[in-house]
Amino acid sequence: MTKASTAFTQMPPSTLAALAQLGADLAVARLRRKESLKTWAKRLGVSVPTLLRLEAGEPSVSLGVLATALWLIGRDAALGVLATPKEDRGALELDVRQAETLGKERVRATAQAKLKRATQRQGQKPDAARAHGPEKPVQGS
């Protein structure tokens, strides 16, 4: 006996609703094409009960069956952009937070460096600075 996955029980309600809507939309697409359950299932390479589960939005239906259904209605190209990195809001927000942190660290480091230079200049004695005399510019050849 195989172990049941907990992924379906942990699925967010919004995701379940999206799957239900996708299944209903696929059913409408089939009906608009005047295809029967039996014909559509045959074209998908699945049984009628599996097609019914797909149209009901059940999350246990294989991704391959869903992809084939999208292909049948000419929408399979959308799969290629669903998880594109440039649209990954979570990763983009993380990148922004990291950039903000880096910016704050650089500002802090610059301020500390300026403070250190100012402290060092104040710590020099005026006589010691004059003892070396003014620096002569180096002329290039």
PDB file of C-alpha atoms in Angstrom:
ATOM      1  CA  MET A   1       0.000   0.000   0.000  1.00  0.00           C
ATOM      2  CA  THR A   2       1.409   3.440  -0.913  1.00  0.00           C
ATOM      3  CA  LYS A   3       1.693   6.277   1.527  1.00  0.00           C
ATOM      4  CA  ALA A   4      -0.820   9.076   0.901  1.00  0.00           C
ATOM      5  CA  SER A   5       0.655  12.501   0.239  1.00  0.00           C
ATOM      6  CA  THR A   6      -0.064  15.299   2.676  1.00  0.00           C
ATOM      7  CA  ALA A   7       0.408  17.873  -0.093  1.00  0.00           C
ATOM      8  CA  PHE A   8      -3.299  17.861  -0.904  1.00  0.00           C
ATOM      9  CA  THR A   9      -4.360  18.403   2.693  1.00  0.00           C
ATOM     10  CA  GLN A  10      -1.878  21.255   3.107  1.00  0.00           C
ATOM     11  CA  MET A  11      -2.923  23.042  -0.073  1.00  0.00           C
ATOM     12  CA  PRO A  12      -4.058  26.644   0.504  1.00  0.00           C
ATOM     13  CA  PRO A  13      -7.755  27.357  -0.126  1.00  0.00           C
ATOM     14  CA  SER A  14      -6.867  29.898  -2.814  1.00  0.00           C
ATOM     15  CA  THR A  15      -4.924  27.224  -4.713  1.00  0.00           C
ATOM     16  CA  LEU A  16      -7.787  24.747  -4.438  1.00  0.00           C
ATOM     17  CA  ALA A  17     -10.160  27.439  -5.729  1.00  0.00           C
ATOM     18  CA  ALA A  18      -7.818  28.175  -8.641  1.00  0.00           C
ATOM     19  CA  LEU A  19      -7.688  24.479  -9.555  1.00  0.00           C
ATOM     20  CA  ALA A  20     -11.482  24.247  -9.377  1.00  0.00           C
ATOM     21  CA  GLN A  21     -11.773  27.270 -11.662  1.00  0.00           C
ATOM     22  CA  LEU A  22      -9.218  25.826 -14.083  1.00  0.00           C
ATOM     23  CA  GLY A  23     -11.129  22.531 -14.186  1.00  0.00           C
ATOM     24  CA  ALA A  24     -14.417  24.326 -14.812  1.00  0.00           C
ATOM     25  CA  ASP A  25     -12.827  26.394 -17.563  1.00  0.00           C
ATOM     26  CA  LEU A  26     -11.495  23.228 -19.205  1.00  0.00           C
ATOM     27  CA  ALA A  27     -15.010  21.723 -19.049  1.00  0.00           C
ATOM     28  CA  VAL A  28     -16.413  24.839 -20.740  1.00  0.00           C
ATOM     29  CA  ALA A  29     -13.707  24.636 -23.411  1.00  0.00           C
ATOM     30  CA  ARG A  30     -14.638  21.002 -24.078  1.00  0.00           C
ATOM     31  CA  LEU A  31     -18.349  21.812 -24.256  1.00  0.00           C
ATOM     32  CA  ARG A  32     -17.800  24.799 -26.558  1.00  0.00           C
ATOM     33  CA  ARG A  33     -15.961  22.455 -28.902  1.00  0.00           C
ATOM     34  CA  LYS A  34     -18.943  20.097 -28.704  1.00  0.00           C
ATOM     35  CA  GLU A  35     -16.755  17.243 -27.526  1.00  0.00           C
ATOM     36  CA  SER A  36     -18.204  14.443 -25.394  1.00  0.00           C
ATOM     37  CA  LEU A  37     -16.523  13.265 -22.228  1.00  0.00           C
ATOM     38  CA  LYS A  38     -15.646  10.002 -23.936  1.00  0.00           C
ATOM     39  CA  THR A  39     -14.091  11.667 -27.005  1.00  0.00           C
ATOM     40  CA  TRP A  40     -12.180  14.232 -24.979  1.00  0.00           C
ATOM     41  CA  ALA A  41     -10.908  11.560 -22.571  1.00  0.00           C
ATOM     42  CA  LYS A  42      -9.703   9.489 -25.512  1.00  0.00           C
ATOM     43  CA  ARG A  43      -7.879  12.496 -26.985  1.00  0.00           C
ATOM     44  CA  LEU A  44      -6.247  13.100 -23.592  1.00  0.00           C
ATOM     45  CA  GLY A  45      -5.329   9.425 -23.222  1.00  0.00           C
ATOM     46  CA  VAL A  46      -7.215   9.079 -19.918  1.00  0.00           C
ATOM     47  CA  SER A  47     -10.381   7.467 -18.641  1.00  0.00           C
ATOM     48  CA  VAL A  48     -13.666   9.363 -18.353  1.00  0.00           C
ATOM     49  CA  PRO A  49     -13.448   9.307 -14.528  1.00  0.00           C
ATOM     50  CA  THR A  50     -10.009  10.928 -14.722  1.00  0.00           C
ATOM     51  CA  LEU A  51     -11.368  13.598 -17.071  1.00  0.00           C
ATOM     52  CA  LEU A  52     -14.225  14.231 -14.637  1.00  0.00           C
ATOM     53  CA  ARG A  53     -11.693  14.622 -11.809  1.00  0.00           C
ATOM     54  CA  LEU A  54      -9.705  17.079 -13.954  1.00  0.00           C
ATOM     55  CA  GLU A  55     -12.819  19.108 -14.719  1.00  0.00           C
ATOM     56  CA  ALA A  56     -13.721  19.065 -11.016  1.00  0.00           C
ATOM     57  CA  GLY A  57     -10.328  20.601 -10.217  1.00  0.00           C
ATOM     58  CA  GLU A  58      -9.081  17.722  -8.107  1.00  0.00           C
ATOM     59  CA  PRO A  59      -5.412  18.321  -7.267  1.00  0.00           C
ATOM     60  CA  SER A  60      -4.504  14.635  -7.568  1.00  0.00           C
ATOM     61  CA  VAL A  61      -4.865  14.657 -11.357  1.00  0.00           C
ATOM     62  CA  SER A  62      -1.458  14.431 -12.977  1.00  0.00           C
ATOM     63  CA  LEU A  63       0.290  17.503 -14.267  1.00  0.00           C
ATOM     64  CA  GLY A  64       0.805  15.685 -17.564  1.00  0.00           C
ATOM     65  CA  VAL A  65      -2.969  15.275 -18.004  1.00  0.00           C
ATOM     66  CA  LEU A  66      -3.476  18.964 -17.240  1.00  0.00           C
ATOM     67  CA  ALA A  67      -0.712  19.957 -19.676  1.00  0.00           C
ATOM     68  CA  THR A  68      -2.253  17.791 -22.405  1.00  0.00           C
ATOM     69  CA  ALA A  69      -5.682  19.343 -21.782  1.00  0.00           C
ATOM     70  CA  LEU A  70      -4.137  22.790 -22.114  1.00  0.00           C
ATOM     71  CA  TRP A  71      -2.461  21.672 -25.324  1.00  0.00           C
ATOM     72  CA  LEU A  72      -5.824  20.525 -26.700  1.00  0.00           C
ATOM     73  CA  ILE A  73      -7.186  24.041 -26.287  1.00  0.00           C
ATOM     74  CA  GLY A  74      -3.998  25.759 -27.478  1.00  0.00           C
ATOM     75  CA  ARG A  75      -2.961  27.133 -24.060  1.00  0.00           C
ATOM     76  CA  ASP A  76       0.026  24.927 -23.215  1.00  0.00           C
ATOM     77  CA  ALA A  77       2.533  27.711 -23.984  1.00  0.00           C
ATOM     78  CA  ALA A  78       1.323  29.465 -20.820  1.00  0.00           C
ATOM     79  CA  LEU A  79       2.953  26.680 -18.766  1.00  0.00           C
ATOM     80  CA  GLY A  80       6.392  27.923 -19.771  1.00  0.00           C
ATOM     81  CA  VAL A  81       5.926  31.276 -18.048  1.00  0.00           C
ATOM     82  CA  LEU A  82       4.016  30.252 -14.922  1.00  0.00           C
ATOM     83  CA  ALA A  83       7.114  30.113 -12.727  1.00  0.00           C
ATOM     84  CA  THR A  84       9.406  32.469 -14.626  1.00  0.00           C
ATOM     85  CA  PRO A  85      12.000  33.989 -12.257  1.00  0.00           C
ATOM     86  CA  LYS A  86      11.278  37.555 -13.376  1.00  0.00           C
ATOM     87  CA  GLU A  87       7.706  37.202 -12.082  1.00  0.00           C
ATOM     88  CA  ASP A  88       8.641  35.481  -8.798  1.00  0.00           C
ATOM     89  CA  ARG A  89       7.405  38.080  -6.302  1.00  0.00           C
ATOM     90  CA  GLY A  90       8.826  36.310  -3.280  1.00  0.00           C
ATOM     91  CA  ALA A  91      12.330  36.182  -4.743  1.00  0.00           C
ATOM     92  CA  LEU A  92      12.059  39.750  -6.023  1.00  0.00           C
ATOM     93  CA  GLU A  93      11.050  40.990  -2.567  1.00  0.00           C
ATOM     94  CA  LEU A  94      13.977  39.088  -1.059  1.00  0.00           C
ATOM     95  CA  ASP A  95      16.328  40.688  -3.608  1.00  0.00           C
ATOM     96  CA  VAL A  96      15.010  44.145  -2.697  1.00  0.00           C
ATOM     97  CA  ARG A  97      15.406  43.484   1.045  1.00  0.00           C
ATOM     98  CA  GLN A  98      18.972  42.252   0.488  1.00  0.00           C
ATOM     99  CA  ALA A  99      19.778  45.327  -1.633  1.00  0.00           C
ATOM    100  CA  GLU A 100      18.337  47.626   1.056  1.00  0.00           C
ATOM    101  CA  THR A 101      20.386  45.870   3.746  1.00  0.00           C
ATOM    102  CA  LEU A 102      23.531  46.120   1.634  1.00  0.00           C
ATOM    103  CA  GLY A 103      22.852  49.816   1.024  1.00  0.00           C
ATOM    104  CA  LYS A 104      22.413  50.473   4.748  1.00  0.00           C
ATOM    105  CA  GLU A 105      25.612  48.549   5.525  1.00  0.00           C
ATOM    106  CA  ARG A 106      27.558  50.571   2.951  1.00  0.00           C
ATOM    107  CA  VAL A 107      26.203  53.865   4.296  1.00  0.00           C
ATOM    108  CA  ARG A 108      27.148  52.785   7.822  1.00  0.00           C
ATOM    109  CA  ALA A 109      30.633  51.678   6.712  1.00  0.00           C
ATOM    110  CA  THR A 110      31.194  54.953   4.842  1.00  0.00           C
ATOM    111  CA  ALA A 111      30.111  56.978   7.866  1.00  0.00           C
ATOM    112  CA  GLN A 112      32.423  54.960  10.123  1.00  0.00           C
ATOM    113  CA  ALA A 113      35.341  55.403   7.711  1.00  0.00           C
ATOM    114  CA  LYS A 114      34.774  59.189   7.576  1.00  0.00           C
ATOM    115  CA  LEU A 115      34.568  59.347  11.353  1.00  0.00           C
ATOM    116  CA  LYS A 116      37.784  57.346  11.669  1.00  0.00           C
ATOM    117  CA  ARG A 117      39.627  59.637   9.216  1.00  0.00           C
ATOM    118  CA  ALA A 118      38.355  62.731  11.023  1.00  0.00           C
ATOM    119  CA  THR A 119      39.435  61.295  14.371  1.00  0.00           C
ATOM    120  CA  GLN A 120      42.886  60.473  12.994  1.00  0.00           C
ATOM    121  CA  ARG A 121      43.288  63.994  11.583  1.00  0.00           C
ATOM    122  CA  GLN A 122      42.314  65.511  14.902  1.00  0.00           C
ATOM    123  CA  GLY A 123      44.729  63.220  16.708  1.00  0.00           C
ATOM    124  CA  GLN A 124      47.745  64.501  14.682  1.00  0.00           C
ATOM    125  CA  LYS A 125      49.790  67.226  16.329  1.00  0.00           C
ATOM    126  CA  PRO A 126      50.242  70.415  14.337  1.00  0.00           C
ATOM    127  CA  ASP A 127      54.042  70.396  14.972  1.00  0.00           C
ATOM    128  CA  ALA A 128      54.388  66.861  13.597  1.00  0.00           C
ATOM    129  CA  ALA A 129      52.588  67.820  10.420  1.00  0.00           C
ATOM    130  CA  ARG A 130      54.853  70.861   9.923  1.00  0.00           C
ATOM    131  CA  ALA A 131      58.037  68.910  10.670  1.00  0.00           C
ATOM    132  CA  HIS A 132      57.698  66.974   7.446  1.00  0.00           C
ATOM    133  CA  GLY A 133      57.123  70.127   5.450  1.00  0.00           C
ATOM    134  CA  PRO A 134      54.799  70.500   2.510  1.00  0.00           C
ATOM    135  CA  GLU A 135      54.762  67.686   0.028  1.00  0.00           C
ATOM    136  CA  LYS A 136      56.306  68.415  -3.329  1.00  0.00           C
ATOM    137  CA  PRO A 137      54.294  67.318  -6.334  1.00  0.00           C
ATOM    138  CA  VAL A 138      55.829  64.452  -8.293  1.00  0.00           C
ATOM    139  CA  GLN A 139      56.318  65.307 -11.919  1.00  0.00           C
ATOM    140  CA  GLY A 140      55.827  62.606 -14.494  1.00  0.00           C
ATOM    141  CA  SER A 141      58.327  61.893 -17.214  1.00  0.00           C
TER     142      SER A 141
END
